[in-house]
Amino acid sequence: MQAISSTTPSSLRSSVFEGARRRTPPPPQTLFLIKCNSYRTDPVGTAFSGGIGPSRADWQTSCAILASKVVTSQQQQQQQQHTTQKSDNINGHPVRHQTLDLVPVTEDVAAGGGRPKPLTITDLSPAPMHGSQMRVAYQGVPGAYSEAAAGKAYPNCEAIPCDQFEVAFQAVELWIADRAVLPVENSLGGSIHRNYDLLLRHRLHIVGEVQLPVHHCLLAMPGVRKEYLTRVISHPQALAQCEHTLTKLGLNVAREAVDDTAGAAEFVAANNLRDTAAIASARAAELYGLRILANGIQDDSSNVTRFVMLAREPIIPRTDRPFKTSIVFAHDEGTSVLFKVLSAFAFRNISLTKIESRPHRNRPIRLVDDANVGTAKHFEYMFYVDFEASMAEVRAQNALAEIQEFTSFLRVLGSYPMDMTPWSPSNAPEDEDD
């Protein structure tokens, strides 16, 4: 499988609605027209209190609800019509029942013209949620932990390797992939800051999360022993997660960072390096013909990486299962707004699972006193917050409405189901030389 790189040419896809199915024009007695409510904005610029909001996601949510109601109504009418016709045909005299058409049909359209079919929930979903048709982009090469996370998030998907995080974002935006699965934090190494910055730069939406236990192995060419090694290469996060264990193994080696774990294994195998080992997964050892010198070398057996699933369109929030919502906000007056934000969540008993600060890319430095040149300076920050609530809940809507009153920038990155699948800790370190 060929990986997508930053130099891969791509083109935008477009989709148009096909011609509508022709049907017999209704009797001219009464015709109904369904109209979508116009956008409405409340005094603080949002529509969390009810109605249809100003964003495209709110419009799509309303149309999806509207479409489901229309389909249900049509199914009930068809069932009633079929029951009535069946009973009337008992006497051998079928009766024609007049039905109301919800869309006005002109005679010229009915005679041969076409009209677009109504939107359905399927039309609002650019790709299926699961199955072999799903194309999922990840950063790395086959054997990477991101590939395993993509397989856990979307079983039987077509995994598309990308050489950079940026390329994975672009693959979804350009319709080359349907989803992207990218890491955002690790229980040992902390946050993946690059992906937090890319979440703000791009307009993709978080539609899910998946937590993957990380099981690191020390890999080398067949026949190579640990005492022959002078260098260990891997992703910086993997090197940090195995630092103490490498010392306990008695390895006095240089540690060198590369782009990804599976790429390190591929590099050792492709160049037949007999003085270099790689830290990667057991699947990478199998794919690239390497030997596992030590198994489970992470410093903590409870080593877990959290990945987020990204899509072009958001999903409709629900309340029938635990949801998590991710937001990012900033304020022109510095970090003093953080206390007010935390209070808005605490007042409504909303639990925060993560808060991350990143320098404001448009205004990274702020003077204490703008009138005095050369005075002390402070960093300006963007704050990323994850909290345990669905945007379908009134308390979450009210919390964001309050927060928007004293923030200069607020964006919902996604409201999505929490990963509730159980996982088992990785195995203890095991030497395979014996």
Short mmCIF file of C-alpha atoms in Angstrom, two decimals, residues 110-286:
data_model
loop_
_atom_site.label_atom_id
_atom_site.label_comp_id
_atom_site.label_asym_id
_atom_site.label_seq_id
_atom_site.Cartn_x
_atom_site.Cartn_y
_atom_site.Cartn_z
CA ALA A 110 -44.90 15.98 -13.54
CA ALA A 111 -45.07 15.74 -17.31
CA GLY A 112 -41.39 15.17 -17.80
CA GLY A 113 -39.31 17.59 -15.75
CA GLY A 114 -37.18 16.53 -12.80
CA ARG A 115 -36.91 17.78 -9.25
CA PRO A 116 -34.35 17.01 -6.51
CA LYS A 117 -35.31 14.29 -4.08
CA PRO A 118 -35.77 15.25 -0.41
CA LEU A 119 -32.76 15.18 1.86
CA THR A 120 -32.43 12.11 4.04
CA ILE A 121 -30.13 11.23 6.91
CA THR A 122 -28.09 9.20 4.44
CA ASP A 123 -27.50 12.32 2.35
CA LEU A 124 -26.16 14.15 5.41
CA SER A 125 -23.60 11.42 6.12
CA PRO A 126 -20.73 11.56 3.60
CA ALA A 127 -19.62 8.00 4.39
CA PRO A 128 -20.78 4.94 6.38
CA MET A 129 -19.78 4.77 10.02
CA HIS A 130 -18.28 1.27 9.83
CA GLY A 131 -17.42 -1.35 7.27
CA SER A 132 -15.06 -2.15 4.46
CA GLN A 133 -16.00 1.00 2.52
CA MET A 134 -14.56 3.32 5.18
CA ARG A 135 -11.20 4.89 4.26
CA VAL A 136 -9.26 5.99 7.33
CA ALA A 137 -6.09 8.08 7.23
CA TYR A 138 -3.39 7.72 9.89
CA GLN A 139 0.14 9.01 10.34
CA GLY A 140 2.93 6.50 9.91
CA VAL A 141 3.55 3.30 7.99
CA PRO A 142 1.91 -0.14 8.31
CA GLY A 143 2.60 -1.53 11.77
CA ALA A 144 2.24 1.84 13.50
CA TYR A 145 0.10 2.15 16.62
CA SER A 146 -2.05 4.65 14.75
CA GLU A 147 -2.91 1.90 12.25
CA ALA A 148 -4.04 -0.31 15.13
CA ALA A 149 -6.13 2.56 16.51
CA ALA A 150 -7.75 3.05 13.10
CA GLY A 151 -8.62 -0.65 13.01
CA LYS A 152 -10.12 -0.48 16.50
CA ALA A 153 -12.15 2.62 15.68
CA TYR A 154 -13.38 1.34 12.30
CA PRO A 155 -13.06 -2.46 11.97
CA ASN A 156 -12.40 -3.77 8.45
CA CYS A 157 -11.64 -0.27 7.19
CA GLU A 158 -9.17 0.60 4.46
CA ALA A 159 -6.28 2.18 6.38
CA ILE A 160 -4.40 4.87 4.44
CA PRO A 161 -0.88 5.68 5.73
CA CYS A 162 0.31 9.30 5.63
CA ASP A 163 3.81 10.57 6.21
CA GLN A 164 2.74 13.59 8.30
CA PHE A 165 -0.12 14.58 10.60
CA GLU A 166 -0.84 17.51 8.28
CA VAL A 167 -1.28 15.14 5.33
CA ALA A 168 -3.83 13.07 7.27
CA PHE A 169 -5.92 16.20 7.87
CA GLN A 170 -5.71 17.16 4.21
CA ALA A 171 -6.61 13.64 3.07
CA VAL A 172 -10.01 14.00 4.77
CA GLU A 173 -10.55 17.57 3.59
CA LEU A 174 -9.85 16.59 -0.02
CA TRP A 175 -12.14 13.51 0.13
CA ILE A 176 -9.22 11.10 -0.30
CA ALA A 177 -10.16 9.59 3.09
CA ASP A 178 -13.46 9.50 4.99
CA ARG A 179 -11.95 9.73 8.46
CA ALA A 180 -8.62 10.39 10.16
CA VAL A 181 -7.50 8.76 13.41
CA LEU A 182 -4.75 10.76 15.12
CA PRO A 183 -3.19 10.68 18.62
CA VAL A 184 -3.73 13.62 20.95
CA GLU A 185 -2.29 12.42 24.27
CA ASN A 186 -0.45 9.59 25.99
CA SER A 187 -0.65 8.59 29.64
CA LEU A 188 3.16 8.78 29.96
CA GLY A 189 4.35 11.23 27.31
CA GLY A 190 1.52 13.77 27.64
CA SER A 191 -0.14 15.75 24.86
CA ILE A 192 0.68 15.61 21.16
CA HIS A 193 0.88 19.38 20.72
CA ARG A 194 1.22 19.25 16.96
CA ASN A 195 -2.23 17.75 16.55
CA TYR A 196 -3.81 20.29 18.92
CA ASP A 197 -2.44 23.07 16.72
CA LEU A 198 -3.73 21.32 13.59
CA LEU A 199 -7.21 20.93 15.11
CA LEU A 200 -7.41 24.71 15.29
CA ARG A 201 -5.92 25.30 11.85
CA HIS A 202 -8.24 22.90 10.02
CA ARG A 203 -12.04 22.70 10.01
CA LEU A 204 -12.47 18.99 10.70
CA HIS A 205 -14.74 17.80 13.51
CA ILE A 206 -14.04 15.28 16.26
CA VAL A 207 -16.63 12.49 15.89
CA GLY A 208 -15.21 9.92 18.32
CA GLU A 209 -12.30 8.78 20.43
CA VAL A 210 -10.46 5.51 20.93
CA GLN A 211 -7.99 4.53 23.65
CA LEU A 212 -5.26 2.07 22.69
CA PRO A 213 -2.93 0.29 25.14
CA VAL A 214 0.65 0.72 23.90
CA HIS A 215 2.90 -2.34 24.06
CA HIS A 216 6.49 -1.46 23.10
CA CYS A 217 9.07 -3.99 21.95
CA LEU A 218 12.81 -3.73 21.32
CA LEU A 219 13.40 -4.93 17.75
CA ALA A 220 16.61 -5.78 15.88
CA MET A 221 17.82 -7.77 12.90
CA PRO A 222 17.86 -11.58 13.29
CA GLY A 223 21.04 -12.76 15.00
CA VAL A 224 21.76 -9.41 16.69
CA ARG A 225 22.18 -9.47 20.47
CA LYS A 226 21.67 -6.59 22.89
CA GLU A 227 25.38 -6.20 23.60
CA TYR A 228 25.99 -5.46 19.92
CA LEU A 229 23.76 -2.39 19.94
CA THR A 230 25.09 1.16 19.87
CA ARG A 231 21.90 3.00 18.98
CA VAL A 232 18.12 2.80 19.56
CA ILE A 233 15.74 4.72 17.30
CA SER A 234 12.02 5.42 17.58
CA HIS A 235 9.42 8.15 17.87
CA PRO A 236 10.25 10.71 20.61
CA GLN A 237 7.18 9.66 22.60
CA ALA A 238 8.22 5.99 22.49
CA LEU A 239 11.77 6.81 23.58
CA ALA A 240 10.42 8.80 26.53
CA GLN A 241 8.02 6.00 27.48
CA CYS A 242 10.84 3.41 27.61
CA GLU A 243 13.69 5.50 29.04
CA HIS A 244 14.00 3.81 32.45
CA THR A 245 13.51 0.29 31.10
CA LEU A 246 16.28 0.74 28.55
CA THR A 247 18.61 1.70 31.39
CA LYS A 248 17.56 -1.35 33.43
CA LEU A 249 18.33 -3.58 30.45
CA GLY A 250 21.93 -2.37 30.61
CA LEU A 251 21.83 -0.69 27.22
CA ASN A 252 24.46 2.03 27.02
CA VAL A 253 23.24 3.27 23.65
CA ALA A 254 22.48 6.53 21.90
CA ARG A 255 18.82 7.35 21.49
CA GLU A 256 17.73 8.90 18.23
CA ALA A 257 14.28 10.23 17.37
CA VAL A 258 12.54 9.49 14.06
CA ASP A 259 9.08 10.23 12.67
CA ASP A 260 7.26 7.13 13.91
CA THR A 261 7.78 3.76 15.60
CA ALA A 262 6.96 1.48 12.66
CA GLY A 263 9.08 3.72 10.41
CA ALA A 264 12.02 3.06 12.72
CA ALA A 265 11.54 -0.68 12.35
CA GLU A 266 11.26 -0.34 8.58
CA PHE A 267 14.47 1.72 8.49
CA VAL A 268 16.46 -0.89 10.44
CA ALA A 269 15.24 -3.70 8.19
CA ALA A 270 15.67 -1.82 4.90
CA ASN A 271 19.28 -0.86 5.70
CA ASN A 272 20.24 -4.13 7.43
CA LEU A 273 21.50 -2.20 10.48
CA ARG A 274 23.11 -4.65 12.89
CA ASP A 275 24.15 -2.09 15.49
CA THR A 276 20.75 -0.37 15.74
CA ALA A 277 17.49 -1.41 17.40
CA ALA A 278 14.04 0.08 17.07
CA ILE A 279 11.23 0.53 19.56
CA ALA A 280 7.98 -0.46 17.88
CA SER A 281 5.07 -2.90 18.06
CA ALA A 282 5.15 -6.67 17.71
CA ARG A 283 3.20 -6.28 14.45
CA ALA A 284 6.02 -4.11 13.08
CA ALA A 285 8.50 -6.90 13.88
CA GLU A 286 6.34 -9.35 11.95
#
